mmCIF file of C-alpha atoms in Angstrom:
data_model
loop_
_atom_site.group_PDB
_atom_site.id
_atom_site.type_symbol
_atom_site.label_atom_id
_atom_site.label_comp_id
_atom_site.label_asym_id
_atom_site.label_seq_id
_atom_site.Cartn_x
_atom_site.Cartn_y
_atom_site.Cartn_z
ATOM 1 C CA UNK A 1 48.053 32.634 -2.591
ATOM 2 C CA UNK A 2 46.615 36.365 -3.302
ATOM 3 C CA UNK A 3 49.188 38.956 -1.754
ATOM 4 C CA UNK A 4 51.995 36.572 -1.902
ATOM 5 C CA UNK A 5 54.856 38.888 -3.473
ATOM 6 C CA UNK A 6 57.886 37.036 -5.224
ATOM 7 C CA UNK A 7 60.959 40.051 -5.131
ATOM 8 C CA UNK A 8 62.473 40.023 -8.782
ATOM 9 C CA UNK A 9 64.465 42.239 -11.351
ATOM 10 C CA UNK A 10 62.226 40.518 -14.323
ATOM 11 C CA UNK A 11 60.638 42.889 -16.425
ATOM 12 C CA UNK A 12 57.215 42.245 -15.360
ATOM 13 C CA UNK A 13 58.552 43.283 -11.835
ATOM 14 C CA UNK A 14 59.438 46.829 -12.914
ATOM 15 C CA UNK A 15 56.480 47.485 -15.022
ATOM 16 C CA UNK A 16 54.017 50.012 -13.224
ATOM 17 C CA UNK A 17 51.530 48.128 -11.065
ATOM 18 C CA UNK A 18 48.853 50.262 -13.167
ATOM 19 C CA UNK A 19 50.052 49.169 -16.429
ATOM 20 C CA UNK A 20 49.839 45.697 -15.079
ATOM 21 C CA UNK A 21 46.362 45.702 -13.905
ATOM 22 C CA UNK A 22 45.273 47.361 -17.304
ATOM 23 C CA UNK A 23 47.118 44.592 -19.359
ATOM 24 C CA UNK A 24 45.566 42.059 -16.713
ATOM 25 C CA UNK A 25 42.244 43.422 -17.821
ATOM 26 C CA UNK A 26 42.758 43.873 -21.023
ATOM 27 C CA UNK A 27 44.454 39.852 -21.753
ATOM 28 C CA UNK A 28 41.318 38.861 -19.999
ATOM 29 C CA UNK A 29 38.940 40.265 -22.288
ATOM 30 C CA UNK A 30 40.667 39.633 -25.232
ATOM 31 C CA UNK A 31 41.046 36.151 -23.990
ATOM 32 C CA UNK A 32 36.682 35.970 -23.587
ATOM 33 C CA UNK A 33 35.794 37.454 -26.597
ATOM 34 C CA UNK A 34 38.489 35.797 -29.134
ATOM 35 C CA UNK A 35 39.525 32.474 -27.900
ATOM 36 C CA UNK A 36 37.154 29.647 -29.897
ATOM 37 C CA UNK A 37 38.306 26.807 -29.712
ATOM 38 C CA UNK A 38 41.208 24.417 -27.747
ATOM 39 C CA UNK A 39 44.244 25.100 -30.234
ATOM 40 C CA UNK A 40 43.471 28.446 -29.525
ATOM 41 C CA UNK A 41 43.788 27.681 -25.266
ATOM 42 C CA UNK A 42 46.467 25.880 -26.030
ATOM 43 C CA UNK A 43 48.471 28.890 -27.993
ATOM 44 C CA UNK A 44 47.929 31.403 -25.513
ATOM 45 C CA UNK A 45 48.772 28.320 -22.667
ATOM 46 C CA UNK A 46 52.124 28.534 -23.480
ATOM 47 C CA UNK A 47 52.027 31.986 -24.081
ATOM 48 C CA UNK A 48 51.479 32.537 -20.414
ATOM 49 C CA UNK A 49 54.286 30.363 -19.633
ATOM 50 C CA UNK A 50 56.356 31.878 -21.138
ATOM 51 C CA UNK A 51 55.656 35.197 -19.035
ATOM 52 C CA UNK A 52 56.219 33.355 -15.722
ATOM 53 C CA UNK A 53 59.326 31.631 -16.584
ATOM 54 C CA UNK A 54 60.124 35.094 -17.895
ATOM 55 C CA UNK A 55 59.508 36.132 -14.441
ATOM 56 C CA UNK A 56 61.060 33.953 -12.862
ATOM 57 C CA UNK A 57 58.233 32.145 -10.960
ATOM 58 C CA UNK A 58 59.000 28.678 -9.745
ATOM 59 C CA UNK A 59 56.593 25.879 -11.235
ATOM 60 C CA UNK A 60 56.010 24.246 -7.557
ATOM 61 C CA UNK A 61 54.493 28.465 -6.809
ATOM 62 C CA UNK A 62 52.530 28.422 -10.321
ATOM 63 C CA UNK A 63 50.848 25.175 -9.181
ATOM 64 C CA UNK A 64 50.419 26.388 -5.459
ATOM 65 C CA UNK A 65 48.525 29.457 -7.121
ATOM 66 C CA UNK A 66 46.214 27.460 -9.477
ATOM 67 C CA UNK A 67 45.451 23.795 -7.437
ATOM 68 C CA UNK A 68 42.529 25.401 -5.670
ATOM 69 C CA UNK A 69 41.056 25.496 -8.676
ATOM 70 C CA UNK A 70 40.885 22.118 -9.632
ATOM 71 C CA UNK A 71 37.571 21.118 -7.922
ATOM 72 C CA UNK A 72 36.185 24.076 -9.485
ATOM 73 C CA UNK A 73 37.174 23.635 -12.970
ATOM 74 C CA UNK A 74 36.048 19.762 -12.842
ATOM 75 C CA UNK A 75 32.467 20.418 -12.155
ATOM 76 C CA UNK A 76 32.575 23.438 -14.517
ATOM 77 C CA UNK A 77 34.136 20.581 -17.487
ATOM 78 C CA UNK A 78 31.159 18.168 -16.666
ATOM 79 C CA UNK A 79 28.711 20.734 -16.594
ATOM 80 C CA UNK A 80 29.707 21.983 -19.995
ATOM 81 C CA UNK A 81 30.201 18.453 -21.245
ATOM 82 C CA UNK A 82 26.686 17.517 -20.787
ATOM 83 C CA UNK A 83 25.198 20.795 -21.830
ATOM 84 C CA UNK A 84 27.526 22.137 -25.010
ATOM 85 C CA UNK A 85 30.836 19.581 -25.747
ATOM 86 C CA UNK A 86 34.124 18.626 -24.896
ATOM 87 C CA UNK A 87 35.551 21.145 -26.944
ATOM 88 C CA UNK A 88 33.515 23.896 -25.041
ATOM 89 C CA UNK A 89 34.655 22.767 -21.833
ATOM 90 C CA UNK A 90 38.042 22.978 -22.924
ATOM 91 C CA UNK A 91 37.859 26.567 -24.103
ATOM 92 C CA UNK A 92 35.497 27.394 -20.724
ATOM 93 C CA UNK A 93 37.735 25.961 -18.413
ATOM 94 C CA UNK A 94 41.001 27.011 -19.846
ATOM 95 C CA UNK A 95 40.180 30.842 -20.483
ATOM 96 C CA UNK A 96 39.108 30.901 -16.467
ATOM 97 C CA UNK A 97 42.552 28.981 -15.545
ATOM 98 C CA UNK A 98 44.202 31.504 -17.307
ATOM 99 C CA UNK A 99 42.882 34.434 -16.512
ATOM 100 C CA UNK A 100 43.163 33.073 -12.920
ATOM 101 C CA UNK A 101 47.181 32.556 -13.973
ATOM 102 C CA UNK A 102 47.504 36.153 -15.411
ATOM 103 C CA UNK A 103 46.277 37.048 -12.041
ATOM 104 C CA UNK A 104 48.307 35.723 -10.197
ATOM 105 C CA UNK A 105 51.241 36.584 -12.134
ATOM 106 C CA UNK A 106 50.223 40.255 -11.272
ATOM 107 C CA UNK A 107 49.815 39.322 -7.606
ATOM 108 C CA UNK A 108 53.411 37.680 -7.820
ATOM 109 C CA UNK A 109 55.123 40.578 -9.437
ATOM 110 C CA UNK A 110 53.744 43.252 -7.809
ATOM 111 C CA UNK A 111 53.679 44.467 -4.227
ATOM 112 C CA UNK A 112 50.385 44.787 -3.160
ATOM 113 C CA UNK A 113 50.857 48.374 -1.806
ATOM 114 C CA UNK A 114 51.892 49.301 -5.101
ATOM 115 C CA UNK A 115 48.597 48.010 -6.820
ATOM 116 C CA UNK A 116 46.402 50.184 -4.214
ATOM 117 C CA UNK A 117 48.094 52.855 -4.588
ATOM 118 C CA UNK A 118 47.558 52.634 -8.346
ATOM 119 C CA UNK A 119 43.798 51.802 -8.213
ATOM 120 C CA UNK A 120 43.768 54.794 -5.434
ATOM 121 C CA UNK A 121 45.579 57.243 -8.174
ATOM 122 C CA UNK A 122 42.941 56.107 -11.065
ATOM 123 C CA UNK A 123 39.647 56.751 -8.970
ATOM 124 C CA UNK A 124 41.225 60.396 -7.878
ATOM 125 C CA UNK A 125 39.378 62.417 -10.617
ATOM 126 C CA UNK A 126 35.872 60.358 -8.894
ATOM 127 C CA UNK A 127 36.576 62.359 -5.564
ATOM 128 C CA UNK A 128 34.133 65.054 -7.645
ATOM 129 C CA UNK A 129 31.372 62.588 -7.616
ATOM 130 C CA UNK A 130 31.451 61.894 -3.881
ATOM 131 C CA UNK A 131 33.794 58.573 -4.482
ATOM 132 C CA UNK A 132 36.853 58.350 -1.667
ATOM 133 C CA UNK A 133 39.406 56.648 -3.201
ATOM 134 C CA UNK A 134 41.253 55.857 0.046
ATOM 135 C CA UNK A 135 38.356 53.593 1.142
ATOM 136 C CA UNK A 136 38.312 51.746 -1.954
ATOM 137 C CA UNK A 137 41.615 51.435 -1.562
ATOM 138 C CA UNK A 138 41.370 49.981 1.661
ATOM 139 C CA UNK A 139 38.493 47.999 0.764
ATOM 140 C CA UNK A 140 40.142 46.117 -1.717
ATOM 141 C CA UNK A 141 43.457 45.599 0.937
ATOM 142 C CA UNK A 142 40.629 43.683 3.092
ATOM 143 C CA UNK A 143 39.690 41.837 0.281
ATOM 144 C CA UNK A 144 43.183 40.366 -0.177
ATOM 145 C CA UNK A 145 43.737 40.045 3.390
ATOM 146 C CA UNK A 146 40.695 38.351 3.638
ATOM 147 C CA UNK A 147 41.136 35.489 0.837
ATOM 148 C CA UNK A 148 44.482 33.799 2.452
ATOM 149 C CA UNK A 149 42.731 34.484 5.979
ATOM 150 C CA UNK A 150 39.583 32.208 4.606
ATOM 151 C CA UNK A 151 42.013 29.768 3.204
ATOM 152 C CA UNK A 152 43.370 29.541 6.571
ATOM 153 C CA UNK A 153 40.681 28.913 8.389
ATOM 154 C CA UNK A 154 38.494 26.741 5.740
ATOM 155 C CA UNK A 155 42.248 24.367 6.179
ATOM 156 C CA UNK A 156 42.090 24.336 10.126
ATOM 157 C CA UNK A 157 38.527 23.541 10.475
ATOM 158 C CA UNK A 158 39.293 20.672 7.910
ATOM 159 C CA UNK A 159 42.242 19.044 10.340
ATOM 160 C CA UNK A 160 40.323 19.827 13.437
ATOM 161 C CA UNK A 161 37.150 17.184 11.217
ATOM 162 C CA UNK A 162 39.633 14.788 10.233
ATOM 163 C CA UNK A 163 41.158 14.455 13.476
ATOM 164 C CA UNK A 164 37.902 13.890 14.988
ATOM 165 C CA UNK A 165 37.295 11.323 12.504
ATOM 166 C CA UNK A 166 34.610 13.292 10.755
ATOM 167 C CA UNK A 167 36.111 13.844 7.076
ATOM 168 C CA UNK A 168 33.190 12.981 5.312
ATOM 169 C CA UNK A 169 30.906 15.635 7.292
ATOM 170 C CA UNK A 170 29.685 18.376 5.011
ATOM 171 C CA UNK A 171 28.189 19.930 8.190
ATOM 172 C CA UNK A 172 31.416 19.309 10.378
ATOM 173 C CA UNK A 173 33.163 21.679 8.222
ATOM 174 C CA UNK A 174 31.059 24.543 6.640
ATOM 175 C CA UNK A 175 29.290 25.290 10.096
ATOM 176 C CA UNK A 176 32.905 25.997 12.244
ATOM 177 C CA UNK A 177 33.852 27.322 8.818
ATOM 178 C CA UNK A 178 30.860 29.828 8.918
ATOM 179 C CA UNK A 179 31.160 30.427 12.999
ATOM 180 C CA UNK A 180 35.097 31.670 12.246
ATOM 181 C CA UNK A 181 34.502 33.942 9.308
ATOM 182 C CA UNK A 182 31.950 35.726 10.850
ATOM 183 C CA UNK A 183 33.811 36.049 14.359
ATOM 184 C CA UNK A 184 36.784 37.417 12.437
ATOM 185 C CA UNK A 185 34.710 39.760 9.878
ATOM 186 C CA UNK A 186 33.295 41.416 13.414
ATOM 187 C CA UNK A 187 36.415 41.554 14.439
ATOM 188 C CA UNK A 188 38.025 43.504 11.923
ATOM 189 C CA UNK A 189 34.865 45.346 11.881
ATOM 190 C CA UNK A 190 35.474 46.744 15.357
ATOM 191 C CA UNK A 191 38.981 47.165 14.626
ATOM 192 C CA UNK A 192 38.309 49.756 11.571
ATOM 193 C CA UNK A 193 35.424 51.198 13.825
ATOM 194 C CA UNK A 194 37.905 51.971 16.689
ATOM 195 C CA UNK A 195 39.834 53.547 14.424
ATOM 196 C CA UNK A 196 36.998 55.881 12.904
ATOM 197 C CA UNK A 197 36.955 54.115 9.767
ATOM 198 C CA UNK A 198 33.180 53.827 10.064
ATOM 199 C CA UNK A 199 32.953 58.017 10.386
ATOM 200 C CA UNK A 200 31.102 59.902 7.189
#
């Protein structure tokens, strides 16, 4: 889960959050622009297993961080099956798993304070331009917050259908779904307003 910090002495724990993020964007590119073909997935596969056992991340964690993608990356493979090839589907599908990995290898090796505090140092020099830094900073704290939160709530809505016997309901889960996101988004909405968050 995003925000979910695993304490360590591994290397990747005492790199610089910034560092991190710039490698993170870096791998990710490189990763889009270079990797062809499913040999190719394959190499940098283990290559990224290799940095979380380096880490020290426990396999049942690695697959807690990357089964939500699983429904996702099946109707991405079909999609690209009938439209391009197998092969293509391979290389879509496992450059999005892991960059979604690398991610989350960040996320568990890095305290999330740290991380805004390094985006918040980078945009500094943009305070000339009218850019607060802080805001973004808190922006993208929300953000985090908010992705578990959603989990949360998309999973209780789901027990509350199948308890009433109402599993295969499309409606009977994104409506309550819906209802609950908004409820809380005007909630922390008033929160940050009642705390002048809202002032120019």
């Amino acid at each position: 889960m995003i925000g979910v910090y695993l304490p360590g002495d591994s290397l990747l724990h005492r790199m610089p959050a910034g560092s991190k993020l710039v490698l993170l964007i870096t791998s990710i590119v490189t990763a889009t622009v270079f990797v062809r073909g499913p040999v190719a997935v394959a190499v940098v596969g283990v290559l990224v297993a290799g940095l979380f056992a380096m880490a020290g991340v426990p396999w049942k964690v690695v697959v807690a961080q990357l089964r939500p993608m699983v429904w996702m990356l099946l109707i991405i493979a079909v999609f690209q099956v009938l439209i391009t090839s197998p092969a293509r589907a391979v290389v879509v599908c496992g450059v999005l798993l892991l960059s979604v990995a690398l991610a989350a290898l960040v996320t568990l090796t890095t305290r999330v304070t740290d991380m805004l505090d390094a985006v918040t140092r980078a945009l500094g020099p943009l305070r000339k331009v009218g850019v607060d830094p802080e805001r973004i900073g808190l922006l993208l704290a929300l953000a985090i917050r908010c992705v578990p939160l959603l989990t949360e709530i998309v999973h209780d809505v789901a027990e509350a259908r199948r308890a009433r016997g109402l599993q295969w309901s499309m409606t009977a889960l994104v409506t309550p779904v819906l209802v609950r996101a908004l409820r809380t988004a005007d909630a922390m909405g008033d929160a940050l307003a009642a705390r002048g968050l809202d002032d120019d």
